[in-house]
mmCIF file of C-alpha atoms in Angstrom:
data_model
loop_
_atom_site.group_PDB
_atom_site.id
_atom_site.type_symbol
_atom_site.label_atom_id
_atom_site.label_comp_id
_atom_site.label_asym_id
_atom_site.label_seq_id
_atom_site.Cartn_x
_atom_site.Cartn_y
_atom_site.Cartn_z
ATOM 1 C CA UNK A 1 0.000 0.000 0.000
ATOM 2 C CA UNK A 2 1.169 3.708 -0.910
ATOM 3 C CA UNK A 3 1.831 5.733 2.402
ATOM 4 C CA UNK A 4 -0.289 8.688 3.168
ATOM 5 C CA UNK A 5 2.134 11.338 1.573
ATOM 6 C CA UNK A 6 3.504 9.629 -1.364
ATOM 7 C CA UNK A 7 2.085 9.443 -4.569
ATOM 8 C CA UNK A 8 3.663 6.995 -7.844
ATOM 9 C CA UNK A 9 5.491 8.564 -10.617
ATOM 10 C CA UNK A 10 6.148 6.377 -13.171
ATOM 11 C CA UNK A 11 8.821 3.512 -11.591
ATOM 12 C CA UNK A 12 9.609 6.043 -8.716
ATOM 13 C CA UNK A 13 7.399 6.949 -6.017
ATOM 14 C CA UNK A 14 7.859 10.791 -5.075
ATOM 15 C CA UNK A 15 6.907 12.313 -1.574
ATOM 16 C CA UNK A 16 4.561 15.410 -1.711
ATOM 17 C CA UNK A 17 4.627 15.999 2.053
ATOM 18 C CA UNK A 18 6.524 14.622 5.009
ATOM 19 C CA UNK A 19 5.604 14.056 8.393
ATOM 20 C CA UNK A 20 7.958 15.101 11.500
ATOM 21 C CA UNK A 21 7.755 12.562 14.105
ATOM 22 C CA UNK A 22 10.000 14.171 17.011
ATOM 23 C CA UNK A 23 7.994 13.890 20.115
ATOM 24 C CA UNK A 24 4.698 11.840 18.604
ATOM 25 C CA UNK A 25 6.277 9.189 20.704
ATOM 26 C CA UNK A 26 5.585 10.846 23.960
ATOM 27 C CA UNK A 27 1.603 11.272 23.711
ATOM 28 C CA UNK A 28 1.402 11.650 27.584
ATOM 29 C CA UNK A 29 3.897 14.449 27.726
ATOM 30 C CA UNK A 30 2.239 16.908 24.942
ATOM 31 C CA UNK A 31 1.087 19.385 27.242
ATOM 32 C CA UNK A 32 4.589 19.420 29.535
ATOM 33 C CA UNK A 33 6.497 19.798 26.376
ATOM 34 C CA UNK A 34 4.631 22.140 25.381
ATOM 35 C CA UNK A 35 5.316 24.449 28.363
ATOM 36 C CA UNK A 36 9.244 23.857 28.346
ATOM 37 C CA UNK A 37 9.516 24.685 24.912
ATOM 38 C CA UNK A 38 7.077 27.912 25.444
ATOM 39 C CA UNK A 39 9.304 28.659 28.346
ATOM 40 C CA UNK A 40 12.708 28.253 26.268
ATOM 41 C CA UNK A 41 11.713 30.281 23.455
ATOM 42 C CA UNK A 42 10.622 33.327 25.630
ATOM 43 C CA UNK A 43 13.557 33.104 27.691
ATOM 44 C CA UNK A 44 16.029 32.936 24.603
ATOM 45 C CA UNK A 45 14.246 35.711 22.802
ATOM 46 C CA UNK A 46 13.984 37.864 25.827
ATOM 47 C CA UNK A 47 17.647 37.218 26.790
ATOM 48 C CA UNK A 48 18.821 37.716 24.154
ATOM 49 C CA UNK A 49 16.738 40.784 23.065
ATOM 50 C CA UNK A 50 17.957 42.194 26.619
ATOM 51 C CA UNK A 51 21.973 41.692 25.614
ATOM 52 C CA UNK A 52 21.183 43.744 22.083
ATOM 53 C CA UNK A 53 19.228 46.262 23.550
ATOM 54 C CA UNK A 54 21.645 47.139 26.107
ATOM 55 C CA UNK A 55 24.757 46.768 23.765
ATOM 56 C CA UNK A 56 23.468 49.252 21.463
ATOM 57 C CA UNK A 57 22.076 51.739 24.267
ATOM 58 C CA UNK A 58 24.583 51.651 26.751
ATOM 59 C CA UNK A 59 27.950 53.447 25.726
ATOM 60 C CA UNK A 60 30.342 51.135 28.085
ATOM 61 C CA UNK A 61 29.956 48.521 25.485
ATOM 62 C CA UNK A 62 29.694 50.293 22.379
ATOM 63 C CA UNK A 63 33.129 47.768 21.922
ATOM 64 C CA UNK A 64 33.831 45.302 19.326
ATOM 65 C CA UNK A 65 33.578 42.974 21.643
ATOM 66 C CA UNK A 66 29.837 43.851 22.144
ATOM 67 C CA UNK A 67 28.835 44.354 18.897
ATOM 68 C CA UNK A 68 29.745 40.639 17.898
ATOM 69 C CA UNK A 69 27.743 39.661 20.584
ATOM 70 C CA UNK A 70 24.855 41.615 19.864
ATOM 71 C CA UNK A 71 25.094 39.906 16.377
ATOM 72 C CA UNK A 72 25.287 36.497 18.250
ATOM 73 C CA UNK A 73 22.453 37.456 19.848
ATOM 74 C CA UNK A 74 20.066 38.181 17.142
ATOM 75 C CA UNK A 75 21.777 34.973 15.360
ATOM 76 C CA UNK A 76 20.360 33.115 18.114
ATOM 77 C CA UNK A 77 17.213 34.293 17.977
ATOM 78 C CA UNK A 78 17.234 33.368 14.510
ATOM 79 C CA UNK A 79 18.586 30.011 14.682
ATOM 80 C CA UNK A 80 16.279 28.974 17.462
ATOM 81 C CA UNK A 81 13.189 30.339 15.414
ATOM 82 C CA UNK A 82 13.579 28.257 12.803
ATOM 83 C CA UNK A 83 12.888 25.008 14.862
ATOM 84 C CA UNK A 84 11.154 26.170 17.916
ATOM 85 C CA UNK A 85 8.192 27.635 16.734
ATOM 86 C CA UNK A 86 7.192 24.411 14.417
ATOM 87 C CA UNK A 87 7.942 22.288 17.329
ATOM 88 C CA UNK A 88 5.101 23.938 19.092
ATOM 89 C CA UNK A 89 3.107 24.127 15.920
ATOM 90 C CA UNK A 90 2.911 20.892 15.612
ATOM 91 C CA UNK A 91 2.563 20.214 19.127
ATOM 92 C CA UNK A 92 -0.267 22.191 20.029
ATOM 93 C CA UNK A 93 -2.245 21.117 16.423
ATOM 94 C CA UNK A 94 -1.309 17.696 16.570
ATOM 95 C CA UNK A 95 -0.241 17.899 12.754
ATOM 96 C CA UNK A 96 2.696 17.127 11.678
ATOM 97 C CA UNK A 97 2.980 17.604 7.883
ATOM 98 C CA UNK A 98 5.191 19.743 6.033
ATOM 99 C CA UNK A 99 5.409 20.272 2.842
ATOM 100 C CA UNK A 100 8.636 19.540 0.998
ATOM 101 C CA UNK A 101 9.135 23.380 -0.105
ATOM 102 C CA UNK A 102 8.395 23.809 3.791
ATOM 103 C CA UNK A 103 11.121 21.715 4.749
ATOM 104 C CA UNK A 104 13.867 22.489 2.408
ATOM 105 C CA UNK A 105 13.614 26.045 3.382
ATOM 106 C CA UNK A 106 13.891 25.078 7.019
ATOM 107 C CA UNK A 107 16.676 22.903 6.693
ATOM 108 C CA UNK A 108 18.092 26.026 4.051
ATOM 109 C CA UNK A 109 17.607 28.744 7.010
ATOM 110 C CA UNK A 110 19.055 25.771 9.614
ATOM 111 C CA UNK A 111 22.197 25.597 8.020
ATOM 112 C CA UNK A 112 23.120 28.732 7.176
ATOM 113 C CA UNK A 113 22.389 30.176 10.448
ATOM 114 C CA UNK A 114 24.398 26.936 11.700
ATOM 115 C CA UNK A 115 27.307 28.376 9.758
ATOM 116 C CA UNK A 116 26.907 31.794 10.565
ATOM 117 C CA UNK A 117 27.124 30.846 14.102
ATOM 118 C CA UNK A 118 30.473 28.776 13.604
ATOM 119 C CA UNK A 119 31.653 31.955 11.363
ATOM 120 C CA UNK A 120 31.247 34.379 14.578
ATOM 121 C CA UNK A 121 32.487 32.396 17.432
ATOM 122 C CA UNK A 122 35.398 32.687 15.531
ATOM 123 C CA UNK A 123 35.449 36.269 14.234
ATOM 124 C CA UNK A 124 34.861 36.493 18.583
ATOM 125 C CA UNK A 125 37.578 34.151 19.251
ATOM 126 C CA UNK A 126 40.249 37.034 16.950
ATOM 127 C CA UNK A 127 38.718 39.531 18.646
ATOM 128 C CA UNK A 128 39.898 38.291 22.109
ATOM 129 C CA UNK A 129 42.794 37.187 20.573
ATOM 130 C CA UNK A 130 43.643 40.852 18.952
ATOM 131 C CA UNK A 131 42.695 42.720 22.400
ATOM 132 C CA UNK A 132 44.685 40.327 24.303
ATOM 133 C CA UNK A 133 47.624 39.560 22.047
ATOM 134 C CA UNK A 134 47.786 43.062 20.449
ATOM 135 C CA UNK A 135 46.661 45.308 22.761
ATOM 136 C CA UNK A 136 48.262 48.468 20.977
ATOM 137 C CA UNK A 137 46.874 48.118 18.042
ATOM 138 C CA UNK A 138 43.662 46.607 18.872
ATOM 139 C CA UNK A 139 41.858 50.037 17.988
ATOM 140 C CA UNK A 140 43.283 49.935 14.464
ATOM 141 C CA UNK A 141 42.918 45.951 14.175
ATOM 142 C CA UNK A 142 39.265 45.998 14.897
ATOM 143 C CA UNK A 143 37.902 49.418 13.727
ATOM 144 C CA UNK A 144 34.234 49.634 12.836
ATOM 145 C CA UNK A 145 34.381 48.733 9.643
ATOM 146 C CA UNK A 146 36.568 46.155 9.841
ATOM 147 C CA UNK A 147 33.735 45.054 12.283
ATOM 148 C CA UNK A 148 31.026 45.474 10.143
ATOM 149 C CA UNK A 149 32.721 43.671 7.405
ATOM 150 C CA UNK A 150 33.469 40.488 9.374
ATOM 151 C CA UNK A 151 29.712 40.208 10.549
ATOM 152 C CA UNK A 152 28.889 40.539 7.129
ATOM 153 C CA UNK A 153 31.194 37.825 6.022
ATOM 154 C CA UNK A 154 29.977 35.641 8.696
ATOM 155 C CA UNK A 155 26.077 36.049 7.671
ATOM 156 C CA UNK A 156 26.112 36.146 4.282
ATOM 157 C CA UNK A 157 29.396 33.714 3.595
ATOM 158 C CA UNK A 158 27.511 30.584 3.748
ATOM 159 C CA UNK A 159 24.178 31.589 1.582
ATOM 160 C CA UNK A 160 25.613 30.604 -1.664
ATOM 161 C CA UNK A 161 27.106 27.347 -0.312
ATOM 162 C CA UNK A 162 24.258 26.225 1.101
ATOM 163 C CA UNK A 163 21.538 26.816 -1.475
ATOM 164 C CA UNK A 164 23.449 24.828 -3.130
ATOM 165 C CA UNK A 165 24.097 22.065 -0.473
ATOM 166 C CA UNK A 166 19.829 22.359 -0.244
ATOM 167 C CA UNK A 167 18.986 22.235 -3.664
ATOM 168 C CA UNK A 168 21.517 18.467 -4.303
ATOM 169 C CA UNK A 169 19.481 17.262 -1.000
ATOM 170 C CA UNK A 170 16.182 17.824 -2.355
ATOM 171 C CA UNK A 171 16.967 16.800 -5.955
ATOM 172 C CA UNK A 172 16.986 13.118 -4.619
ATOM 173 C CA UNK A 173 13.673 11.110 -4.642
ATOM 174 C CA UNK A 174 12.093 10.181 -1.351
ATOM 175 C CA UNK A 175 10.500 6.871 -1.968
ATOM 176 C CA UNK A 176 11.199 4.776 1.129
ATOM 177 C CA UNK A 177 8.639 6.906 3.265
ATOM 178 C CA UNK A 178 7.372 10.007 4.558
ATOM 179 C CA UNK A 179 7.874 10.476 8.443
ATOM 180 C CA UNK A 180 11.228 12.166 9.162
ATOM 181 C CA UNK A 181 12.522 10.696 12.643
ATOM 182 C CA UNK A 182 13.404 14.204 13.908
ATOM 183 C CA UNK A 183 11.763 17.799 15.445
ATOM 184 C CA UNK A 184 12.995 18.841 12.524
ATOM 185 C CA UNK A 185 14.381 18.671 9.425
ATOM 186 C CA UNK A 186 17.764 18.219 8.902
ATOM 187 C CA UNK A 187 20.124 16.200 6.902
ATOM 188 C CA UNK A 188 20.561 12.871 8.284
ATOM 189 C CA UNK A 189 17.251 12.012 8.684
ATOM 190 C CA UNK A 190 16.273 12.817 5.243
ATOM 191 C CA UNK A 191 18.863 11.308 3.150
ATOM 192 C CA UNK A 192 17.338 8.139 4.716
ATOM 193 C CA UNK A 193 14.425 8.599 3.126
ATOM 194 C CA UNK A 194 15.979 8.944 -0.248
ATOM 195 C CA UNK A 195 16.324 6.100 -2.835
ATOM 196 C CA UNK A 196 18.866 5.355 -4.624
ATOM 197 C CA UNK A 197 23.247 6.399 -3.818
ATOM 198 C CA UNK A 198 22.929 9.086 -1.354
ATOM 199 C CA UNK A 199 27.018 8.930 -1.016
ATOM 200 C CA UNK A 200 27.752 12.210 -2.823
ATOM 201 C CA UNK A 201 25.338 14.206 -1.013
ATOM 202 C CA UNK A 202 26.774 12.465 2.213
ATOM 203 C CA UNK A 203 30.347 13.242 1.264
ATOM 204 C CA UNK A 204 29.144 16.820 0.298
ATOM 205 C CA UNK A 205 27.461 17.177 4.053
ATOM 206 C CA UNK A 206 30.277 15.817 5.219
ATOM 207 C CA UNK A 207 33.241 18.899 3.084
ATOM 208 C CA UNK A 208 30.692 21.046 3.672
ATOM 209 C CA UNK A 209 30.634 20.744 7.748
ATOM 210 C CA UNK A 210 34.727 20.443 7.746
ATOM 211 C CA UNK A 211 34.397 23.842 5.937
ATOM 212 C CA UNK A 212 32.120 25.151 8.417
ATOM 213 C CA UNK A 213 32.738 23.727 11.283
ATOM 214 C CA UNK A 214 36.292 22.478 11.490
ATOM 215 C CA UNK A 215 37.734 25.552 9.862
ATOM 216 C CA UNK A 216 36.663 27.885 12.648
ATOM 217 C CA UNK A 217 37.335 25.413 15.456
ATOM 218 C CA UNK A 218 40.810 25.250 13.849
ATOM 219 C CA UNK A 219 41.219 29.006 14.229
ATOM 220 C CA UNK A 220 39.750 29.719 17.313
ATOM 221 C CA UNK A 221 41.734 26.831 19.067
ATOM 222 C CA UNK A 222 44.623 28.672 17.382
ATOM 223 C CA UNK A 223 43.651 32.119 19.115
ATOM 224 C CA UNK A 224 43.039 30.646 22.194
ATOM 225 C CA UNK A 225 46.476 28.844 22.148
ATOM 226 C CA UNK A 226 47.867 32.057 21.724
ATOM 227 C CA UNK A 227 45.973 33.934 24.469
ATOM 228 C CA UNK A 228 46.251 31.224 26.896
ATOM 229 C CA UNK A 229 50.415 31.690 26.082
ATOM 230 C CA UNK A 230 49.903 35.402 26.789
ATOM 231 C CA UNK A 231 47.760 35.151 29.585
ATOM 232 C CA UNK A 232 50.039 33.166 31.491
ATOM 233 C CA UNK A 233 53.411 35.185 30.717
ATOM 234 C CA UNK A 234 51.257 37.927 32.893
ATOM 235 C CA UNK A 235 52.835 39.366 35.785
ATOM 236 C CA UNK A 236 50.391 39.489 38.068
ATOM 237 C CA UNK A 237 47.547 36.775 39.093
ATOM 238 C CA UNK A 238 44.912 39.599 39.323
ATOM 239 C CA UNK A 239 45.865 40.010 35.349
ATOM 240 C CA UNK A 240 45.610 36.842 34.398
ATOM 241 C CA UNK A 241 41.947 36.867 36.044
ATOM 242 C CA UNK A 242 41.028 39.759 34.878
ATOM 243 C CA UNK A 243 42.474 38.630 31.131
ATOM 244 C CA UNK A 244 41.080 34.865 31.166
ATOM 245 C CA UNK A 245 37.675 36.360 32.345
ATOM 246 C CA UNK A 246 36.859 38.300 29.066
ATOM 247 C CA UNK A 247 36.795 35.372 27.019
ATOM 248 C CA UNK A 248 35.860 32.419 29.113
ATOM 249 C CA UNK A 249 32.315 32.866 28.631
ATOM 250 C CA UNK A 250 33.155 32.876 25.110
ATOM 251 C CA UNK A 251 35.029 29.753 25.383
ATOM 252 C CA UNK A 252 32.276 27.844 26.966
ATOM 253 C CA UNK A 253 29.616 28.086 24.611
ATOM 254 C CA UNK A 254 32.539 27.470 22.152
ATOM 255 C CA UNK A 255 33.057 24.172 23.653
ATOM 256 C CA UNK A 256 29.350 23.339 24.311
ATOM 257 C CA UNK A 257 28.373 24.172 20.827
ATOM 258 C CA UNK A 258 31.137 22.833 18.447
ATOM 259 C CA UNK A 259 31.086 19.065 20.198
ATOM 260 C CA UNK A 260 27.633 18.817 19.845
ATOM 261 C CA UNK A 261 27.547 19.994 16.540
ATOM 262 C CA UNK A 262 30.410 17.747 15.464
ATOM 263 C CA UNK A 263 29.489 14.725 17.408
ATOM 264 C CA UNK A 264 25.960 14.800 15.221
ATOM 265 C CA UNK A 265 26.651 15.600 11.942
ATOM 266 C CA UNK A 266 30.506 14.201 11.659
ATOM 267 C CA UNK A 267 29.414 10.293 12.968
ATOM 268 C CA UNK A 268 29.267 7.325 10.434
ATOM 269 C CA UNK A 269 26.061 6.844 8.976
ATOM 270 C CA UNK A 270 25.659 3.777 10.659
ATOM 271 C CA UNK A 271 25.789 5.389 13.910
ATOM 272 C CA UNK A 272 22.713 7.350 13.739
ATOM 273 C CA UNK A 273 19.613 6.805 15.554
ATOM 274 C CA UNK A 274 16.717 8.525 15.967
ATOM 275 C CA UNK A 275 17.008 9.174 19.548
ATOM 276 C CA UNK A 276 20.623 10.034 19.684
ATOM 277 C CA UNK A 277 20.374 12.107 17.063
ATOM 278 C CA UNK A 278 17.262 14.120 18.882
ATOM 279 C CA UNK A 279 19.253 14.664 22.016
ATOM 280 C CA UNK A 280 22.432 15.893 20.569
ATOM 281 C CA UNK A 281 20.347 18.712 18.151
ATOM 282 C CA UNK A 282 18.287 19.635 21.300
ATOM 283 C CA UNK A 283 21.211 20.259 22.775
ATOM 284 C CA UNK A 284 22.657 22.703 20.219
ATOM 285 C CA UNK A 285 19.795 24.209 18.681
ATOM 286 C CA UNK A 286 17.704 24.907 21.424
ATOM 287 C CA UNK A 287 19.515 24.204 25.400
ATOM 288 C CA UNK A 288 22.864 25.837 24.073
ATOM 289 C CA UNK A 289 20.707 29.083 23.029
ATOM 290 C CA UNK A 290 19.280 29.363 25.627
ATOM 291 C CA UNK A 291 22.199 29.180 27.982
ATOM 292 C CA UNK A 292 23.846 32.139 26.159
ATOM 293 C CA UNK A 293 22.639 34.747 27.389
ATOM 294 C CA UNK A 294 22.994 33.318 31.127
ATOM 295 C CA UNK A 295 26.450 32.637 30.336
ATOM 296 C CA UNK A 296 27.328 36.173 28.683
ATOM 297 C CA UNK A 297 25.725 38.069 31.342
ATOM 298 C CA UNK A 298 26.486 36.131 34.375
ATOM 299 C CA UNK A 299 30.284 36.319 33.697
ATOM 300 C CA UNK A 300 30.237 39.395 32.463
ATOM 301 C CA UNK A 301 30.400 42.800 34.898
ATOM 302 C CA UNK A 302 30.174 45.263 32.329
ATOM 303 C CA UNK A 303 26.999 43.101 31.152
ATOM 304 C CA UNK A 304 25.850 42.383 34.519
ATOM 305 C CA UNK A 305 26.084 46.345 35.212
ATOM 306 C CA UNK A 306 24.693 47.539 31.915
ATOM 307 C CA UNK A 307 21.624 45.024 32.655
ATOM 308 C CA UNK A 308 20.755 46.583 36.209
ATOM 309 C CA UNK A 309 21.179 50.185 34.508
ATOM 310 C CA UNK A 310 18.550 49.278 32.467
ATOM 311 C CA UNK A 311 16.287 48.430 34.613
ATOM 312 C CA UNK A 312 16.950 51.047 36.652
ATOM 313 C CA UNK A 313 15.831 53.004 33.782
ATOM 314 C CA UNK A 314 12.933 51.075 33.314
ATOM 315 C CA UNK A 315 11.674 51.025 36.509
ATOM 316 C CA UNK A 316 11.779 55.143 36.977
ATOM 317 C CA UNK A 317 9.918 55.544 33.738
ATOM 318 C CA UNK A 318 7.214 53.407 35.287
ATOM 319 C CA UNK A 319 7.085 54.952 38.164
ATOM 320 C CA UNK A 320 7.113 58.683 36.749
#
């Protein structure tokens, strides 16, 4: 019999919708997931909006520093909204469909704001490293436009790249079935639904997520190699704290988001499974995002200090 979803075309039978199965299994636990993931997409769009807002208002952090995380920021807003808000969708409707167009432009948005995000940890990582390393001629180093022009290369660097990654995924036919084994969709679970050799598109993920991935872990290691060297030829312990604390935050979600990443996407195809694969892109598409702005601001005095200014602010307009 013909699965809901797939419809015969000549000797090949083509999908005209799939169905995202992430959660279905837990019937009993709609309504709890349903108020985490609420809760996690208010707090990282609050959090987050709270770290731009204050970035561009306050003039203590009108740094580089700042400004790639205010474009963090927004990128994580971003990222997260491309998953979260079908998650609930289909959640609180109970349907699960999506159209192909519908999911190729999710999984398009998905990994280009996956690469953007790899792209400015380490344009953040040389920034640390220039301030640190090259203190005298930080001011020239990172200028505003130099600033502006690295952001840019970080967002819009990985469009071309990955329409085109996109557009070989979902050239392949998807015969096998419909239901995707994932909240969303991304590129493991659908090359299983493909017929036919899905070994170029896999070795394509595969360059493609070195390039991406691997590439700015390589350099950001690097900086922090160098810092770490620079940090510790300090005279004083009180410098090295104060040095090491402007970029361990940084370093953290570094850490937290690249092995997760990695771990998913750079396993054998035979390793995947369903569930594994659902806990590590949790994990870096939604926990890790959320975290950020906890972990910026709670290490951060300048942040910490711009925060309670604002709402300072906020609470003597209300009260006026």
């Amino acid at each position: 019999m013909t699965p809901e979803g797939i419809s015969a075309g000549g000797n090949v039978s083509t999908v005209r919708h799939f169905v995202l199965l992430g959660f279905s299994d837990l019937p009993e636990l709609q309504g709890f997931l349903s108020g985490v993931f609420t809760i996690i997409y208010l707090v990282v769009v609050i959090g987050n909006s709270l770290i731009i807002t204050i970035t561009i208002l306050d003039p203590a952090l009108q740094r580089p520093m700042y400004f790639f995380l205010a474009n963090f920021s927004s990128l994580e807003i971003c990222y997260v909204s491309v998953t979260l808000p079908r998650i609930l969708f289909n959640i609180w409707t109970q349907n699960r469909n999506i159209s192909v167009l519908g999911c190729a432009t999710q999984l398009y948005f998905f990994l280009i704001l996956a690469a953007t995000e790899c792209f400015l940890l380490a344009m953040m990582s040389y920034d640390r490293y220039v301030a640190i390393c090259h203190p005298l001629h930080y001011s020239l180093l990172m200028n505003p436009k130099k600033c502006a022009q690295l952001a840019a290369a970080s967002w819009l660097g990985p469009v071309p790249v990955q329409i085109g990654q996109t557009c070989q995924i979902f050239s392949l036919h998807f015969c096998k079935s419909n239901e995707i084994a994932h909240f969303f969709c991304d590129i493991p679970p659908i090359l299983k639904l493909a017929c036919g050799d899905t070994s170029a598109q896999e070795v394509s993920a595969c360059v493609i997520t070195m390039l991406f991935a691997a590439v700015p872990f390589t350099l950001i290691l690097t900086s922090y190699s160098k810092i770490i060297s620079t940090i510790l030829r300090l005279p004083t312990a009180q410098g090295r704290a104060k040095a090491f604390s402007t970029c361990s935050s940084h370093l953290l979600v570094v850490v937290l988001f690249f092995v997760s990443a990695s771990t998913n996407y750079l396993r054998p195809k035979t390793s995947h499974s369903a569930g594994t694969d659902t806990l590590l892109s949790l994990l870096y598409t939604i926990l890790i995002p959320m975290f950020n702005p906890l972990i910026y601001s709670l290490r951060n005095k300048d942040v910490i200090a711009a925060l309670k200014k604002l709402f300072l602010q906020m609470q003597c307009h209300v009260s006026s």
